Tab-separated table of C-alpha atoms and ligand atoms in Angstrom:
chain	number	residue	atom	x	y	z
A	1	UNK	CA	-106.110	-3.806	-124.584
A	2	UNK	CA	-109.454	-4.893	-123.141
A	3	UNK	CA	-109.665	-5.457	-119.392
A	4	UNK	CA	-110.806	-8.822	-118.020
A	5	UNK	CA	-112.815	-7.011	-115.379
A	6	UNK	CA	-113.404	-3.399	-114.396
A	7	UNK	CA	-115.363	-1.198	-112.002
A	8	UNK	CA	-116.238	2.454	-111.559
A	9	UNK	CA	-116.978	4.410	-108.415
A	10	UNK	CA	-118.105	8.005	-107.914
A	11	UNK	CA	-118.380	9.544	-104.468
A	12	UNK	CA	-118.229	12.979	-102.782
A	13	UNK	CA	-114.894	14.146	-101.401
A	14	UNK	CA	-115.790	13.677	-97.736
A	15	UNK	CA	-112.914	12.366	-95.622
A	16	UNK	CA	-115.100	9.499	-94.354
A	17	UNK	CA	-114.995	8.108	-97.930
A	18	UNK	CA	-111.191	7.630	-97.867
A	19	UNK	CA	-111.644	4.346	-96.001
A	20	UNK	CA	-114.544	3.331	-98.222
A	21	UNK	CA	-112.450	3.869	-101.385
A	22	UNK	CA	-109.566	1.713	-100.138
A	23	UNK	CA	-111.928	-1.063	-99.052
A	24	UNK	CA	-113.862	-1.007	-102.343
A	25	UNK	CA	-110.701	-1.234	-104.471
A	26	UNK	CA	-109.216	-3.992	-102.330
A	27	UNK	CA	-112.466	-5.977	-102.494
A	28	UNK	CA	-112.385	-5.657	-106.297
A	29	UNK	CA	-108.727	-6.780	-106.500
A	30	UNK	CA	-109.298	-9.657	-104.050
A	31	UNK	CA	-110.529	-11.881	-106.907
A	32	UNK	CA	-106.893	-12.076	-108.106
A	33	UNK	CA	-105.823	-13.597	-104.796
A	34	UNK	CA	-103.107	-11.023	-104.033
A	35	UNK	CA	-100.662	-11.479	-101.155
A	36	UNK	CA	-101.237	-9.556	-97.916
A	37	UNK	CA	-98.321	-7.268	-98.836
A	38	UNK	CA	-99.624	-6.581	-102.352
A	39	UNK	CA	-103.073	-5.737	-101.029
A	40	UNK	CA	-101.636	-3.467	-98.338
A	41	UNK	CA	-99.450	-1.644	-100.907
A	42	UNK	CA	-102.443	-1.035	-103.210
A	43	UNK	CA	-104.697	0.107	-100.357
A	44	UNK	CA	-102.074	2.575	-99.183
A	45	UNK	CA	-101.478	3.989	-102.684
A	46	UNK	CA	-105.239	4.403	-103.284
A	47	UNK	CA	-105.580	6.100	-99.893
A	48	UNK	CA	-102.845	8.599	-100.823
A	49	UNK	CA	-104.420	9.505	-104.163
A	50	UNK	CA	-107.960	9.806	-102.766
A	51	UNK	CA	-106.794	11.853	-99.763
A	52	UNK	CA	-105.036	14.241	-102.160
A	53	UNK	CA	-108.325	14.803	-104.046
A	54	UNK	CA	-110.057	15.566	-100.726
A	55	UNK	CA	-107.334	17.721	-99.163
A	56	UNK	CA	-105.800	19.505	-102.171
A	57	UNK	CA	-108.122	19.057	-105.158
A	58	UNK	CA	-111.288	20.311	-103.482
A	59	UNK	CA	-109.745	21.988	-100.391
A	60	UNK	CA	-112.587	23.223	-98.138
A	61	UNK	CA	-115.284	22.422	-100.702
A	62	UNK	CA	-116.871	19.106	-101.662
A	63	UNK	CA	-116.621	17.736	-105.205
A	64	UNK	CA	-116.823	14.353	-106.876
A	65	UNK	CA	-114.024	11.782	-106.926
A	66	UNK	CA	-114.007	9.220	-109.747
A	67	UNK	CA	-112.266	5.847	-109.580
A	68	UNK	CA	-111.871	3.440	-112.473
A	69	UNK	CA	-110.132	0.157	-111.629
A	70	UNK	CA	-109.321	-2.444	-114.288
A	71	UNK	CA	-107.731	-5.884	-114.292
A	72	UNK	CA	-105.836	-7.094	-117.384
A	73	UNK	CA	-104.241	-10.393	-118.438
A	74	UNK	CA	-101.304	-11.608	-116.381
A	75	UNK	CA	-102.364	-9.959	-113.124
A	76	UNK	CA	-101.943	-6.392	-114.359
A	77	UNK	CA	-103.975	-3.807	-112.450
A	78	UNK	CA	-104.651	-0.183	-113.387
A	79	UNK	CA	-106.432	2.228	-111.046
A	80	UNK	CA	-107.352	5.744	-112.180
A	81	UNK	CA	-108.294	8.292	-109.520
A	82	UNK	CA	-109.636	11.603	-110.796
A	83	UNK	CA	-110.941	14.903	-109.427
A	84	UNK	CA	-112.277	18.047	-111.062
A	85	UNK	CA	-110.555	20.249	-108.507
A	86	UNK	CA	-107.943	22.988	-108.585
A	87	UNK	CA	-105.237	21.075	-110.490
A	88	UNK	CA	-101.461	20.999	-109.951
A	89	UNK	CA	-99.427	23.928	-111.375
A	90	UNK	CA	-96.047	22.108	-111.262
A	91	UNK	CA	-96.278	18.303	-111.320
A	92	UNK	CA	-92.515	17.763	-111.063
A	93	UNK	CA	-92.358	19.875	-107.889
A	94	UNK	CA	-95.475	18.180	-106.482
A	95	UNK	CA	-93.845	14.741	-106.907
A	96	UNK	CA	-90.676	15.794	-105.066
A	97	UNK	CA	-90.469	13.857	-101.761
A	98	UNK	CA	-91.192	16.049	-98.703
A	99	UNK	CA	-92.765	18.815	-100.836
A	100	UNK	CA	-96.194	19.886	-99.619
A	101	UNK	CA	-98.155	23.014	-100.499
A	102	UNK	CA	-99.952	22.676	-97.147
A	103	UNK	CA	-97.530	23.149	-94.256
A	104	UNK	CA	-99.117	22.113	-90.955
A	105	UNK	CA	-99.231	18.356	-90.564
A	106	UNK	CA	-98.643	17.072	-94.096
A	107	UNK	CA	-95.411	15.162	-94.603
A	108	UNK	CA	-95.280	15.705	-98.378
A	109	UNK	CA	-94.831	11.978	-98.940
A	110	UNK	CA	-98.044	10.918	-100.691
A	111	UNK	CA	-96.524	10.648	-104.169
A	112	UNK	CA	-93.344	9.043	-102.772
A	113	UNK	CA	-95.491	6.380	-101.081
A	114	UNK	CA	-97.487	5.762	-104.295
A	115	UNK	CA	-94.239	5.436	-106.286
A	116	UNK	CA	-92.622	3.044	-103.866
A	117	UNK	CA	-95.710	0.821	-103.489
A	118	UNK	CA	-96.790	0.660	-107.158
A	119	UNK	CA	-94.848	-0.226	-110.342
A	120	UNK	CA	-95.826	2.955	-112.201
A	121	UNK	CA	-97.533	6.219	-111.249
A	122	UNK	CA	-98.731	8.665	-113.918
A	123	UNK	CA	-100.007	12.150	-113.089
A	124	UNK	CA	-102.008	14.337	-115.474
A	125	UNK	CA	-103.258	17.678	-114.268
A	126	UNK	CA	-104.461	21.046	-115.477
A	127	UNK	CA	-104.956	24.090	-113.254
A	128	UNK	CA	-108.663	24.835	-112.852
A	129	UNK	CA	-109.664	21.564	-114.555
A	130	UNK	CA	-108.519	18.743	-112.303
A	131	UNK	CA	-106.078	15.917	-111.679
A	132	UNK	CA	-105.879	12.262	-112.724
A	133	UNK	CA	-103.485	9.867	-111.014
A	134	UNK	CA	-103.001	6.445	-112.623
A	135	UNK	CA	-101.577	3.647	-110.468
A	136	UNK	CA	-100.265	0.461	-112.138
A	137	UNK	CA	-99.056	-2.772	-110.627
A	138	UNK	CA	-98.575	-6.341	-111.827
A	139	UNK	CA	-99.381	-8.935	-109.205
A	140	UNK	CA	-97.261	-12.026	-108.759
A	141	UNK	CA	-99.808	-14.620	-109.806
A	142	UNK	CA	-99.528	-17.910	-107.996
A	143	UNK	CA	-99.585	-21.099	-110.092
A	144	UNK	CA	-102.919	-22.823	-109.705
A	145	UNK	CA	-101.712	-26.408	-110.022
B	1	UNK	CA	-110.265	4.075	-84.840
B	2	UNK	CA	-110.051	4.373	-81.088
B	3	UNK	CA	-107.280	5.267	-78.701
B	4	UNK	CA	-106.305	4.743	-75.148
B	5	UNK	CA	-103.852	6.978	-73.306
B	6	UNK	CA	-101.884	5.821	-70.276
B	7	UNK	CA	-101.039	9.113	-68.568
B	8	UNK	CA	-97.813	9.301	-66.624
B	9	UNK	CA	-95.451	12.227	-66.049
B	10	UNK	CA	-92.421	9.990	-66.769
B	11	UNK	CA	-93.760	7.956	-69.693
B	12	UNK	CA	-97.091	8.553	-71.379
B	13	UNK	CA	-98.162	5.786	-73.756
B	14	UNK	CA	-100.739	6.191	-76.519
B	15	UNK	CA	-102.280	2.945	-77.786
B	16	UNK	CA	-103.561	3.495	-81.325
B	17	UNK	CA	-105.943	1.049	-82.936
B	18	UNK	CA	-107.696	0.629	-86.262
B	19	UNK	CA	-107.093	2.746	-89.355
B	20	UNK	CA	-104.905	5.832	-89.192
B	21	UNK	CA	-105.585	8.105	-92.163
B	22	UNK	CA	-106.440	11.745	-92.903
B	23	UNK	CA	-110.009	11.159	-91.676
B	24	UNK	CA	-109.010	9.854	-88.233
B	25	UNK	CA	-105.783	11.869	-87.769
B	26	UNK	CA	-107.480	15.047	-86.575
B	27	UNK	CA	-109.238	13.293	-83.675
B	28	UNK	CA	-106.056	11.417	-82.674
B	29	UNK	CA	-103.994	14.621	-82.825
B	30	UNK	CA	-106.413	16.540	-80.579
B	31	UNK	CA	-106.603	13.737	-78.005
B	32	UNK	CA	-102.819	13.322	-77.750
B	33	UNK	CA	-102.032	17.034	-77.733
B	34	UNK	CA	-104.427	17.905	-74.929
B	35	UNK	CA	-102.766	15.278	-72.685
B	36	UNK	CA	-99.191	16.095	-73.712
B	37	UNK	CA	-99.510	19.863	-73.340
B	38	UNK	CA	-101.082	19.630	-69.882
B	39	UNK	CA	-98.812	16.853	-68.558
B	40	UNK	CA	-95.528	17.575	-70.418
B	41	UNK	CA	-94.266	13.980	-69.946
B	42	UNK	CA	-90.547	13.214	-70.146
B	43	UNK	CA	-91.222	10.457	-72.685
B	44	UNK	CA	-94.076	9.882	-75.126
B	45	UNK	CA	-94.614	6.458	-76.698
B	46	UNK	CA	-96.933	5.837	-79.635
B	47	UNK	CA	-97.907	2.168	-79.669
B	48	UNK	CA	-99.176	0.907	-83.045
B	49	UNK	CA	-99.729	-2.748	-82.066
B	50	UNK	CA	-103.491	-2.579	-82.727
B	51	UNK	CA	-103.158	-0.431	-85.864
B	52	UNK	CA	-104.544	-2.012	-89.020
B	53	UNK	CA	-103.690	0.658	-91.597
B	54	UNK	CA	-101.554	3.775	-91.952
B	55	UNK	CA	-100.660	6.112	-94.809
B	56	UNK	CA	-98.681	9.367	-95.063
B	57	UNK	CA	-101.275	11.196	-92.935
B	58	UNK	CA	-99.992	9.000	-90.089
B	59	UNK	CA	-96.444	10.124	-90.853
B	60	UNK	CA	-97.555	13.754	-90.548
B	61	UNK	CA	-99.203	12.831	-87.257
B	62	UNK	CA	-96.025	11.247	-85.834
B	63	UNK	CA	-93.853	14.148	-87.070
B	64	UNK	CA	-96.206	16.673	-85.466
B	65	UNK	CA	-96.090	14.825	-82.120
B	66	UNK	CA	-92.297	14.707	-82.364
B	67	UNK	CA	-92.216	18.495	-82.764
B	68	UNK	CA	-94.525	18.959	-79.793
B	69	UNK	CA	-92.740	16.633	-77.355
B	70	UNK	CA	-89.352	17.914	-78.546
B	71	UNK	CA	-90.420	21.503	-77.852
B	72	UNK	CA	-91.286	20.413	-74.296
B	73	UNK	CA	-87.871	18.795	-73.891
B	74	UNK	CA	-89.216	15.229	-74.040
B	75	UNK	CA	-88.433	12.168	-76.142
B	76	UNK	CA	-90.577	10.201	-78.615
B	77	UNK	CA	-90.784	6.422	-79.029
B	78	UNK	CA	-92.674	4.617	-81.789
B	79	UNK	CA	-93.547	1.058	-80.808
B	80	UNK	CA	-94.911	-2.137	-82.341
B	81	UNK	CA	-95.176	-0.977	-85.946
B	82	UNK	CA	-96.151	-3.491	-88.643
B	83	UNK	CA	-93.737	-4.131	-91.551
B	84	UNK	CA	-95.932	-2.033	-93.889
B	85	UNK	CA	-96.018	0.908	-91.496
B	86	UNK	CA	-92.282	0.645	-90.792
B	87	UNK	CA	-91.632	0.809	-94.552
B	88	UNK	CA	-93.469	4.161	-94.738
B	89	UNK	CA	-91.850	5.522	-91.577
B	90	UNK	CA	-88.345	4.797	-92.870
B	91	UNK	CA	-89.227	6.388	-96.201
B	92	UNK	CA	-89.991	9.534	-94.195
B	93	UNK	CA	-86.789	9.355	-92.136
B	94	UNK	CA	-88.776	9.065	-88.908
B	95	UNK	CA	-86.147	6.655	-87.598
B	96	UNK	CA	-83.843	9.682	-87.269
B	97	UNK	CA	-86.295	11.479	-84.953
B	98	UNK	CA	-87.613	8.649	-82.814
B	99	UNK	CA	-86.642	5.151	-81.765
B	100	UNK	CA	-88.810	2.769	-83.814
B	101	UNK	CA	-89.408	-0.815	-82.730
B	102	UNK	CA	-91.213	-3.419	-84.812
B	103	UNK	CA	-94.116	-5.589	-83.824
B	104	UNK	CA	-93.177	-8.722	-81.918
B	105	UNK	CA	-94.408	-11.742	-83.874
C	1	LIG	N1	-105.433	15.966	-106.522
C	1	LIG	C1	-104.663	17.041	-106.335
C	1	LIG	N2	-105.105	18.292	-106.641
C	1	LIG	C2	-104.344	19.391	-106.438
C	1	LIG	N3	-103.081	19.340	-105.933
C	1	LIG	C3	-102.556	18.137	-105.626
C	1	LIG	C4	-103.319	16.929	-105.803
C	1	LIG	N4	-102.546	15.891	-105.413
C	1	LIG	C5	-101.378	16.420	-105.020
C	1	LIG	N5	-101.369	17.761	-105.142
C	1	LIG	C6	-100.233	18.661	-104.824
C	1	LIG	O1	-99.047	17.885	-104.732
C	1	LIG	C7	-98.411	18.072	-103.463
C	1	LIG	C8	-97.706	16.798	-103.044
C	1	LIG	O2	-98.639	15.749	-102.785
C	1	LIG	P1	-98.245	14.598	-101.747
C	1	LIG	O3	-99.385	13.677	-101.606
C	1	LIG	O4	-96.924	14.008	-102.165
C	1	LIG	O5	-97.974	15.406	-100.381
C	1	LIG	P2	-99.051	16.050	-99.387
C	1	LIG	O6	-100.425	15.593	-99.748
C	1	LIG	O7	-98.831	17.523	-99.367
C	1	LIG	O8	-98.633	15.433	-97.982
C	1	LIG	P3	-98.964	13.926	-97.452
C	1	LIG	O9	-99.517	13.155	-98.605
C	1	LIG	O10	-97.643	13.385	-97.002
C	1	LIG	O11	-99.928	14.087	-96.345
C	1	LIG	C9	-99.514	18.536	-102.544
C	1	LIG	O12	-99.025	19.266	-101.431
C	1	LIG	C10	-100.377	19.383	-103.490
C	1	LIG	O13	-99.830	20.669	-103.631
C	2	LIG	MG1	-100.901	13.611	-100.013
């Protein structure tokens, strides 16, 4: 399936770029005329995935974060967020609500938020290689009459 | 992101504004904690009326402040949250730890 439109972004895993990533993806999606709620759900899900690359994938170090966003027929959106960081040893455990490998001030709700705000969330990861999170959502297109 | 703290021994109110994410959470946490630990107020209110964005880093922030004020024997209130933010807070069960009130329209 060929996308109608797509974009790619690469940026270093500095926390200041979390806001930039959400804004860039929402600006790209804006062409579809999403509702305020849809846009807010997508921004939040992107923020969760990007923050995970910064906080967990690359930990103290700085690496590159790759985003590929694509729009398909019928208002379907797919956003891939990838790092070449440490990887996730147990994906099922990682996706469990309230689980966090970092105690302190992390709620362990990033994946739960992504799942509740998007239609589908896919996670691929390999220890020592990196992690790819794919977020999918179909927007409720308004009739242009 | 900026914040304003109304210091009072009875009720201390923190007015949060702008985007609350992992990037801004550290600054917010430090500002609130230095006031709360020195003043030990009876009640702490976090007011989100000027907040424009929040993700799970904000949940961690609220949970951490709950632990702090609770350890000092005080109570936490979460005020003026937007529907999007309230959705995330309920997902986290924050409504069991603090009284949450929505934004007045
Ligand atoms: N990109 C990643 N690279 C390595 N580990 C990851 C990555 N994303 C998630 N994880 C692992 O999955 C766990 C769960 O992630 P999730 O986002 O649900 O919670 P959290 O980031 O720990 O807390 P919160 O998102 O609520 O601040 C993390 O604690 C971490 O161990
Ligand atoms: Mg997370």
